mmCIF file of C-alpha atoms in Angstrom:
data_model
loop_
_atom_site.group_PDB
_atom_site.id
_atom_site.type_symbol
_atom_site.label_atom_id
_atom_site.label_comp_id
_atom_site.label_asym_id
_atom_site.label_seq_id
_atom_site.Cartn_x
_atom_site.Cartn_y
_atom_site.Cartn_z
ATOM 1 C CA UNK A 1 163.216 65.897 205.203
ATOM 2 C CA UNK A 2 161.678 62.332 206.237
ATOM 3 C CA UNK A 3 163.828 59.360 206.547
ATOM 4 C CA UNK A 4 161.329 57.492 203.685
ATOM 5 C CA UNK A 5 161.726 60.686 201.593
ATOM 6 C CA UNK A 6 165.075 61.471 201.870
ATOM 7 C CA UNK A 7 165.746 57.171 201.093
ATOM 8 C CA UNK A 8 163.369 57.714 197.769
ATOM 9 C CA UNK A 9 165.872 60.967 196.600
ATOM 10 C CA UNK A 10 168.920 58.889 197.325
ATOM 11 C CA UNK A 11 167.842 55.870 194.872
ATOM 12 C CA UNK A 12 166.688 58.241 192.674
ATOM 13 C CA UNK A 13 169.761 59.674 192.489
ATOM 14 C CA UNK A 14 171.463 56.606 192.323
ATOM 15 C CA UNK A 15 169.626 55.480 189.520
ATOM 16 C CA UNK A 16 169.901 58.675 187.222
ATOM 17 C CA UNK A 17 172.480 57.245 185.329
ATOM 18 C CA UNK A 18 170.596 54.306 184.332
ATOM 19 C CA UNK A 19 168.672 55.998 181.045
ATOM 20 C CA UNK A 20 171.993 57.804 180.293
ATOM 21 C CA UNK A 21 172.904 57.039 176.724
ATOM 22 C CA UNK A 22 176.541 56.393 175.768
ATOM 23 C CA UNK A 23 178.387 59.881 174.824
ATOM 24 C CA UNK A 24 180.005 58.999 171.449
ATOM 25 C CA UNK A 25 182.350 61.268 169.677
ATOM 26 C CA UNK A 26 181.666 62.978 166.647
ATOM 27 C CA UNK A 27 182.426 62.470 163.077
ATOM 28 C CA UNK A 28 186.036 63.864 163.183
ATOM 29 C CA UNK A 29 187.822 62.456 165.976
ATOM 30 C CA UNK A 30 189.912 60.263 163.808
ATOM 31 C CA UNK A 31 190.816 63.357 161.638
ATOM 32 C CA UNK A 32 191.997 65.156 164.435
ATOM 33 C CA UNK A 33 194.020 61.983 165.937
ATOM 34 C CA UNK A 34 195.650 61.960 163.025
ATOM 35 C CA UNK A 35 196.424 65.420 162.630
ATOM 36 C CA UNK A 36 197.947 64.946 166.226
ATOM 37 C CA UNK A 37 199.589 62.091 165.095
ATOM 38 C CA UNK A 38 201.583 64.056 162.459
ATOM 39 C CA UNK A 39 202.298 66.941 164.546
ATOM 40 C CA UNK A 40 204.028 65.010 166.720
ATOM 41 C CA UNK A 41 206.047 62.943 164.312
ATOM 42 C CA UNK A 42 207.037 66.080 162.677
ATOM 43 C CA UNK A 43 208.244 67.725 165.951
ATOM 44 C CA UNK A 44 210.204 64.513 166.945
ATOM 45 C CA UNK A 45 211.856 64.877 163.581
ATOM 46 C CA UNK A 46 213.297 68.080 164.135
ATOM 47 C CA UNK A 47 213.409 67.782 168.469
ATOM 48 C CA UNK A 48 214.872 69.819 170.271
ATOM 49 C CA UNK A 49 215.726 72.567 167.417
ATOM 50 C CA UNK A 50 212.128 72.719 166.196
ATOM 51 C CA UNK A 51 211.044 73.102 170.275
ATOM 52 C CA UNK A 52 213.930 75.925 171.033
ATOM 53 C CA UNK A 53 212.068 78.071 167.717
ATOM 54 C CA UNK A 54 208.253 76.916 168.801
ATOM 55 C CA UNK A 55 208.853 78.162 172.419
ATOM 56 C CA UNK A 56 211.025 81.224 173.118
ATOM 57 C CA UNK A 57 210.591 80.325 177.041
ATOM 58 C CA UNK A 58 212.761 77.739 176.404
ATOM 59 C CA UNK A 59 215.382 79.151 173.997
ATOM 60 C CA UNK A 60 216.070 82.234 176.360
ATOM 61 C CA UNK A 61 216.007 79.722 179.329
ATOM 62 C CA UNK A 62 218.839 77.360 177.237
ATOM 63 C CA UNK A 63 220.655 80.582 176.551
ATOM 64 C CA UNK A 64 221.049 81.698 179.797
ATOM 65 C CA UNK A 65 222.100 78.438 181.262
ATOM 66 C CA UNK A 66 224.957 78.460 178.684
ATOM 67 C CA UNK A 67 225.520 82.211 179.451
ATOM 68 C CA UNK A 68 226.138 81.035 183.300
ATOM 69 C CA UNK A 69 227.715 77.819 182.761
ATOM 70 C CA UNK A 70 230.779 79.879 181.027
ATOM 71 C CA UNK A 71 230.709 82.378 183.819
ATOM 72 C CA UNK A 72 231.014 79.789 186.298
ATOM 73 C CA UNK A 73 233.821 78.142 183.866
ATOM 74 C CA UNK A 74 235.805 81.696 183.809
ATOM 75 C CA UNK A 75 235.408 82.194 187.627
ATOM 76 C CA UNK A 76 237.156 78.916 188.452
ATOM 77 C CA UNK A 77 239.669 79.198 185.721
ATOM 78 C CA UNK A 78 240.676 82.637 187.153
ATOM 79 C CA UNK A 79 240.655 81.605 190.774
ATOM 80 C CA UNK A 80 242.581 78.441 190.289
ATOM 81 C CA UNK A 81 244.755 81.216 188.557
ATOM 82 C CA UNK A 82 245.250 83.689 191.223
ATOM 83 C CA UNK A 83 245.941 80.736 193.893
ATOM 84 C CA UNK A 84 248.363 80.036 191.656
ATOM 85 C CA UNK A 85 249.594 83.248 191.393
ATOM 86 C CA UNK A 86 249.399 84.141 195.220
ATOM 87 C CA UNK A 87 251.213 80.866 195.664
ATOM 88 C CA UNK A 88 254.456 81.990 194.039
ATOM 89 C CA UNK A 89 254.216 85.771 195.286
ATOM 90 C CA UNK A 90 254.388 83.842 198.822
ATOM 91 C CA UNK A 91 257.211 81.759 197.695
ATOM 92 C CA UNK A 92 259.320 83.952 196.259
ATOM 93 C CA UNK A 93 258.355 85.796 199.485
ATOM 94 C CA UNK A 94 259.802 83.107 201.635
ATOM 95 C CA UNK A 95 262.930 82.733 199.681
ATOM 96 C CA UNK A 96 263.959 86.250 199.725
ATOM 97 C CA UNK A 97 263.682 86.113 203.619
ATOM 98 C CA UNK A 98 265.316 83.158 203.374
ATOM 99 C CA UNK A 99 268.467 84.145 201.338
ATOM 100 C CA UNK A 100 268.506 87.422 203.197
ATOM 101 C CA UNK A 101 268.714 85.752 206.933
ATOM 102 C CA UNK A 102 271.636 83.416 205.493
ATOM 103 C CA UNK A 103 273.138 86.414 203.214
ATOM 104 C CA UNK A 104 273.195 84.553 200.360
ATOM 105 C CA UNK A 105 271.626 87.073 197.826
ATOM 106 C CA UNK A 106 273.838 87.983 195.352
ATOM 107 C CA UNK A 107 274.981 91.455 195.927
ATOM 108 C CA UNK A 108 274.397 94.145 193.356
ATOM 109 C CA UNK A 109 276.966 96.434 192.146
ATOM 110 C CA UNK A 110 275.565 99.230 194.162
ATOM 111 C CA UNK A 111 275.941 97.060 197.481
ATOM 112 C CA UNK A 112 279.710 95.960 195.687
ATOM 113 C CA UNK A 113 280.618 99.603 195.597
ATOM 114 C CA UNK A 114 279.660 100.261 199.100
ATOM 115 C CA UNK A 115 281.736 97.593 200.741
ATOM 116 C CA UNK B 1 188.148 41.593 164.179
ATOM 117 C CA UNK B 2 189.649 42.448 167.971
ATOM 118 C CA UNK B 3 191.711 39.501 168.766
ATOM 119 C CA UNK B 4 192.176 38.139 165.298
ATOM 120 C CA UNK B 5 196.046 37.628 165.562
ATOM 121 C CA UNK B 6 196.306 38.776 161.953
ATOM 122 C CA UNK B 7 194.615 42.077 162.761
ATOM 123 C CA UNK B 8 196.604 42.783 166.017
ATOM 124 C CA UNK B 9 199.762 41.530 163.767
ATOM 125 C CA UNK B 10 199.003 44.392 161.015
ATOM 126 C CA UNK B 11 198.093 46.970 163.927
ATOM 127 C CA UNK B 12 201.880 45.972 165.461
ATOM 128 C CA UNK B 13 203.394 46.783 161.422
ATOM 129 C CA UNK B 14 201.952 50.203 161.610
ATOM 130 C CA UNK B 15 199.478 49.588 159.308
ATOM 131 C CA UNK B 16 197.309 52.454 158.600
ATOM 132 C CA UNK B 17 193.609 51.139 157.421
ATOM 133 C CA UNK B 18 193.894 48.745 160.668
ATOM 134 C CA UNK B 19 194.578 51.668 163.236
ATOM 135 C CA UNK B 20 191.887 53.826 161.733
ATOM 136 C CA UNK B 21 189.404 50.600 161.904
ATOM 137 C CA UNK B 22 190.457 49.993 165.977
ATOM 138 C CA UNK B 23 189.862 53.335 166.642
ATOM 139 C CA UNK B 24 186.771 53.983 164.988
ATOM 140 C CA UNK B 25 185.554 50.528 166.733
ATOM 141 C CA UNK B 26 186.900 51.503 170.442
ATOM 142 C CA UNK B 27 186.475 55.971 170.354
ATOM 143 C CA UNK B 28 183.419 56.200 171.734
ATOM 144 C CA UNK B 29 183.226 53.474 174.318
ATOM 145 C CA UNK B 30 186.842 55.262 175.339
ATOM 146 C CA UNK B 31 184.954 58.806 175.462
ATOM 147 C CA UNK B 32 182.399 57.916 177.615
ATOM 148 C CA UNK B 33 184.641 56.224 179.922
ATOM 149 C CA UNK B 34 186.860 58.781 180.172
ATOM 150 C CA UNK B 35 183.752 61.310 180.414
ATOM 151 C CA UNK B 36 182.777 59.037 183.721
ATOM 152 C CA UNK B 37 186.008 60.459 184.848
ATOM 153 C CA UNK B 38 186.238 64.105 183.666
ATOM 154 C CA UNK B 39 182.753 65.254 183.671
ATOM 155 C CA UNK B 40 184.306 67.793 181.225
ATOM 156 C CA UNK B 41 183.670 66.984 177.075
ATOM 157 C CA UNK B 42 186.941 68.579 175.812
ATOM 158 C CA UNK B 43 188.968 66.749 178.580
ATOM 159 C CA UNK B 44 187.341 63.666 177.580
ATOM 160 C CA UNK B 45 187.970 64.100 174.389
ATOM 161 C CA UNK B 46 191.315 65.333 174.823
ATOM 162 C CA UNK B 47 192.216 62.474 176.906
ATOM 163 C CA UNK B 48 190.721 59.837 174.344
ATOM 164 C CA UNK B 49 193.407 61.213 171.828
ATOM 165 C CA UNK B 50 196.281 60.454 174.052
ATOM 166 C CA UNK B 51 194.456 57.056 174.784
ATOM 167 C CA UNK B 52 194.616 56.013 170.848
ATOM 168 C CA UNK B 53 198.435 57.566 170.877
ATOM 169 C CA UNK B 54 199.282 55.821 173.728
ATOM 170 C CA UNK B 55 197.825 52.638 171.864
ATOM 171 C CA UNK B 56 199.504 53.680 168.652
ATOM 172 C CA UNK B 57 203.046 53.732 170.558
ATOM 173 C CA UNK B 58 202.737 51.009 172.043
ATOM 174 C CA UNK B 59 200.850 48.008 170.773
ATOM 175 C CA UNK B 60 204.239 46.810 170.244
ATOM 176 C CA UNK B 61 203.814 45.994 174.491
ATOM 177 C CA UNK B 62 200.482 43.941 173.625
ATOM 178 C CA UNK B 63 200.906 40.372 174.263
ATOM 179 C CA UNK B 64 197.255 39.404 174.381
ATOM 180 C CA UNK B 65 196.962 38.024 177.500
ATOM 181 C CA UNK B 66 194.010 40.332 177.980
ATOM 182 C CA UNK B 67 191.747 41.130 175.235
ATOM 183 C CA UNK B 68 192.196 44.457 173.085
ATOM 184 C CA UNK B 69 189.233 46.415 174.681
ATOM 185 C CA UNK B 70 190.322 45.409 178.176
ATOM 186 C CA UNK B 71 194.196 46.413 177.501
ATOM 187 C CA UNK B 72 192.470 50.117 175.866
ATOM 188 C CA UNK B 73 190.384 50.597 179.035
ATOM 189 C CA UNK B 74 193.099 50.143 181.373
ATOM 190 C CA UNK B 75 195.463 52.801 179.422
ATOM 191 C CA UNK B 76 192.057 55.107 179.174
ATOM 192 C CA UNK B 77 191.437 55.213 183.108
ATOM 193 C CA UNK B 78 194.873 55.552 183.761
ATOM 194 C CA UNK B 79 195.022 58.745 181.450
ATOM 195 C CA UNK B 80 191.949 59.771 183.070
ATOM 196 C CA UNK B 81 193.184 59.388 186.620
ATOM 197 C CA UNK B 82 196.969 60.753 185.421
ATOM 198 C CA UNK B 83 194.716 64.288 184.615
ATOM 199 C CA UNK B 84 192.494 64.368 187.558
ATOM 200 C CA UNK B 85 195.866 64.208 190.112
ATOM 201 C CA UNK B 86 196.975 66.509 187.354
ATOM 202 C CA UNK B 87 194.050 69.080 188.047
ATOM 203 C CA UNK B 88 193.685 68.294 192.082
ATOM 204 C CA UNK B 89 198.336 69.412 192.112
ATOM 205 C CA UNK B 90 197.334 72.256 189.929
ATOM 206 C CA UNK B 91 194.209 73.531 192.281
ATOM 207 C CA UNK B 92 196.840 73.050 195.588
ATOM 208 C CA UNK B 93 199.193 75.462 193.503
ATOM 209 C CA UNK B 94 196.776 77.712 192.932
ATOM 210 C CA UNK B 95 195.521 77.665 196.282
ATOM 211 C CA UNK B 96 198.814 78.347 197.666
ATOM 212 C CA UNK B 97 199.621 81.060 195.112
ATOM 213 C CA UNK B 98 196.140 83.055 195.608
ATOM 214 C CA UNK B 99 197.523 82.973 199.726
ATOM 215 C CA UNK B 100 201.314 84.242 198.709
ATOM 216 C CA UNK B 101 199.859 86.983 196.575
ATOM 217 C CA UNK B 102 196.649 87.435 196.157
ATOM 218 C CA UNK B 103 196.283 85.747 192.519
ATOM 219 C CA UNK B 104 192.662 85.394 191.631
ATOM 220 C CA UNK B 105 193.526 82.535 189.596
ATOM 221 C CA UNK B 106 191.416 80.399 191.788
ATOM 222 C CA UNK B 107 188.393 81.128 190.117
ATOM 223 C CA UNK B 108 188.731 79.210 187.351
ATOM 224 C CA UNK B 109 189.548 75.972 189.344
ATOM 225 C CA UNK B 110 187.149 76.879 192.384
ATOM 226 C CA UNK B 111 183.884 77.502 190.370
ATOM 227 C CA UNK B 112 181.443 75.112 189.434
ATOM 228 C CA UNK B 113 182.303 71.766 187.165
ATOM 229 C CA UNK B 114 180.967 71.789 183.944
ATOM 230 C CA UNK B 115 178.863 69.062 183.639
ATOM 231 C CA UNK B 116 177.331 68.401 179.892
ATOM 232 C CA UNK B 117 175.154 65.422 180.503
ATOM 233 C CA UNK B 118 173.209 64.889 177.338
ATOM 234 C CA UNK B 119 169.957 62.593 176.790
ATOM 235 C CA UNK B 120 168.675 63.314 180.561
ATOM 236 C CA UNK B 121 165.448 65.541 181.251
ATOM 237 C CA UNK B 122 166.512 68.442 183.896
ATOM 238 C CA UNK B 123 165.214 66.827 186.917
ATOM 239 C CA UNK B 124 167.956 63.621 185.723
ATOM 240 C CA UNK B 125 170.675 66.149 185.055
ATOM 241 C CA UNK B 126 170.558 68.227 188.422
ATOM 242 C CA UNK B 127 170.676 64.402 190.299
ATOM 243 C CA UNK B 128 173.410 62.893 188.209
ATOM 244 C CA UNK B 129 175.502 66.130 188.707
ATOM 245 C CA UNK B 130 174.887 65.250 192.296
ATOM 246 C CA UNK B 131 175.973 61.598 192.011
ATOM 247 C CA UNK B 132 179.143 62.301 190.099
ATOM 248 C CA UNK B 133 180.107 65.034 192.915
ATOM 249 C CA UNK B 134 179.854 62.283 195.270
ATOM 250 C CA UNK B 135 181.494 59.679 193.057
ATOM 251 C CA UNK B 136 184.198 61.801 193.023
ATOM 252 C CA UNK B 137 184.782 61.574 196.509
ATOM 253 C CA UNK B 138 185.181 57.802 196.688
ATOM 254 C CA UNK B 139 188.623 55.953 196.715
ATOM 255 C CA UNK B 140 190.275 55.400 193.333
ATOM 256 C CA UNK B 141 189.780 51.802 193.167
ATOM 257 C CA UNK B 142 186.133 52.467 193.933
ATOM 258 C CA UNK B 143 185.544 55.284 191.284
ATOM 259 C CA UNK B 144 186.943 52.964 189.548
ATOM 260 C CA UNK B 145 184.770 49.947 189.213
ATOM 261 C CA UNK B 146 181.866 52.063 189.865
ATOM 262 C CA UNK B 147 182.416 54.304 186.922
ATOM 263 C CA UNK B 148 182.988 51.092 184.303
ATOM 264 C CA UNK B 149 179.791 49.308 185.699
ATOM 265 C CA UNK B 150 177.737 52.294 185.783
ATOM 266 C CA UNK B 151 178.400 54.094 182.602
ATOM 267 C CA UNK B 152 180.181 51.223 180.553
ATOM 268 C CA UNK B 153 178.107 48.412 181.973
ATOM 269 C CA UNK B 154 181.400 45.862 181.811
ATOM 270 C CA UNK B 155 180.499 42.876 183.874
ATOM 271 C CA UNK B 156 182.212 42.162 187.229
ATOM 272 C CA UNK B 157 184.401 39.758 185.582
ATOM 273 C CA UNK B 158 185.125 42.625 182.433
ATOM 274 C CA UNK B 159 186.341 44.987 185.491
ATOM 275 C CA UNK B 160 188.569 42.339 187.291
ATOM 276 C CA UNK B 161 190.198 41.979 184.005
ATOM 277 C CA UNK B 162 190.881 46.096 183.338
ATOM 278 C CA UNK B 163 191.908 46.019 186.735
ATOM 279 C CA UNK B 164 193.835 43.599 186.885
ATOM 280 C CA UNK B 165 192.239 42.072 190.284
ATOM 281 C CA UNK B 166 190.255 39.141 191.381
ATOM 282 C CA UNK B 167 186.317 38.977 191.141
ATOM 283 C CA UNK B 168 185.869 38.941 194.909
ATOM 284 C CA UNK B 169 187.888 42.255 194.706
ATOM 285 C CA UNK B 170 185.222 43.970 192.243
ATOM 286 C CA UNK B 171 182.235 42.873 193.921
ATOM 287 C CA UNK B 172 183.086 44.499 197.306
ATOM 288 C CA UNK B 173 184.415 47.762 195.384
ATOM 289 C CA UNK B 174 181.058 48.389 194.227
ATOM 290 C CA UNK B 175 179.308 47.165 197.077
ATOM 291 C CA UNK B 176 181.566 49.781 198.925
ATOM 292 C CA UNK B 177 181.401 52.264 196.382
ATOM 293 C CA UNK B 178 177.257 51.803 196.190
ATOM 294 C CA UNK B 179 177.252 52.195 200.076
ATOM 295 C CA UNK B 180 179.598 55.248 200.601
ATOM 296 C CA UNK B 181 177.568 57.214 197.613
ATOM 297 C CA UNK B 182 173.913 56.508 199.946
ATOM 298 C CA UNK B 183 176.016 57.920 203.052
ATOM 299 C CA UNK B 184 176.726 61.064 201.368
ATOM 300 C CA UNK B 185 173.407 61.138 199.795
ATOM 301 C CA UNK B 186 172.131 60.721 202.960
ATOM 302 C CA UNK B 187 174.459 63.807 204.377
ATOM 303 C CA UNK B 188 173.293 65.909 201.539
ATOM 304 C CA UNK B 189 169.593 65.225 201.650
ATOM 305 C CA UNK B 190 169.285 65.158 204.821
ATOM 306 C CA UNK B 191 171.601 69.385 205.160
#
């Protein structure tokens, strides 16, 4: 394309939106800003609730996280348990070594009755 | 009306008959403006909604240092520009997903923009769908004052005010914004 023509497509093009009319909206556009105006009060009325019902996304994904959130609970209850647990095996372990190196269990009649 | 203190005072009370009377004086200068933006009539419209809500929920912020029109046109191009980074994250998403596995959810975002340019004879149409290809290519703060000169005809000083910048700055937006669009004019008339 010539320079001159491709310069007279370029201001042409540039000036295309001069006759452009301003888009307006139509007739109902307050209507439905109000409508959306209602809708939203009414779900910020009832919040969260009204949003767990509307969207079941959400509700299983709230459910779950509580579902979890008590698993995790149990797991450290139960290990904090066991530590405890396999802390006094080892003790009374140790103290039954103990009492045996230094004979200081107390003997049972069975032991009594051999000596 | 606009910056009668007793109207903006009534607007700040919630008062019904005055909301209904700014919107129905501001909707379709906030249309078109977001339309400049868009290209897309429900997304314009859409957008315009949230404009008016936005202005609903927060006139409260007003303090009328600007004028009401100027303080709606700033919250409509920054809901227009919030939805076209909106559409531009959602397109890289897409992208990506259609290369993890295989999603032909592309198409949608990929095909042609849906220009509805009434009041323009064909020839008119096909070159402003040109123009606002290219417009959309131009830095934000150029799109920017471009867009509200060219299809809201606000005067250099009207634009400083919206946003919120000096004259000096308008003048060479749109002097740069006039001279990047005739580069890729050029580019494109010349392929």
């Amino acid at each position: 394309m010539e320079n001159e023509s491709i310069q007279n497509e370029i201001e042409k093009t540039m000036q295309s939106l001069d006759d452009m009319e301003q888009a307006q909206t139509d007739d109902f556009f307050y209507s439905r800003l109000e409508e959306r105006l209602n809708n939203r009060n009414q779900a910020t009325k009832y919040g969260f609730i009204t949003e767990l019902i509307r969207k079941p996304a959400l509700s299983f994904a709230t459910v779950a996280v509580f579902v979890l959130s008590l698993f995790n609970v149990f797991t450290i209850i139960e290990y904090q348990q066991q530590g405890s647990r396999e802390v006094e095996e080892t003790r009374e372990a140790y103290i039954q070594v103990f009492a045996k190196e230094y004979g200081l269990q107390i003997p049972t009649i069975y032991q009594l009755n051999d000596d | 009306m606009e910056n009668n203190r007793e109207f903006i005072e009534k607007l700040k009370e919630g008062d019904a008959h005055a909301f209904k009377k700014l919107v129905e004086t501001h909707k379709d200068r906030v249309y078109n403006t977001c339309l400049g933006f868009l290209h897309q009539c429900e997304d314009a419209e859409d957008v315009a909604q949230e404009v008016f809500i936005q202005v609903y929920d927060s006139i409260d912020t007003f303090r009328g240092e600007s004028t009401l029109a100027t303080w709606i046109y700033r919250i409509a191009v920054t809901k227009s520009l919030e939805l076209i980074r909106y559409r531009k994250r959602k397109k890289r998403w897409s992208f990506f997903k259609s290369l993890m596995y295989g999603d032909d959810d592309m198409d949608e975002l990929s095909g042609e923009k849906y220009f509805q340019l009434p009041d323009l004879a064909l020839e008119e149409k096909e070159r402003a769908k040109i123009l606002f290809e290219k417009i959309d290519n131009l830095s934000e703060n150029q799109r920017i004052a471009f867009v509200l000169h060219k299809m809201e005809e606000l005067s250099y000083k009207e634009i400083a005010s919206v946003m919120e910048t000096s004259l000096s700055a308008v003048e060479s937006l749109i002097y740069r914004a006039k001279k990047n669009l005739r580069n890729q004019l050029h580019n494109y008339y010349q392929d």
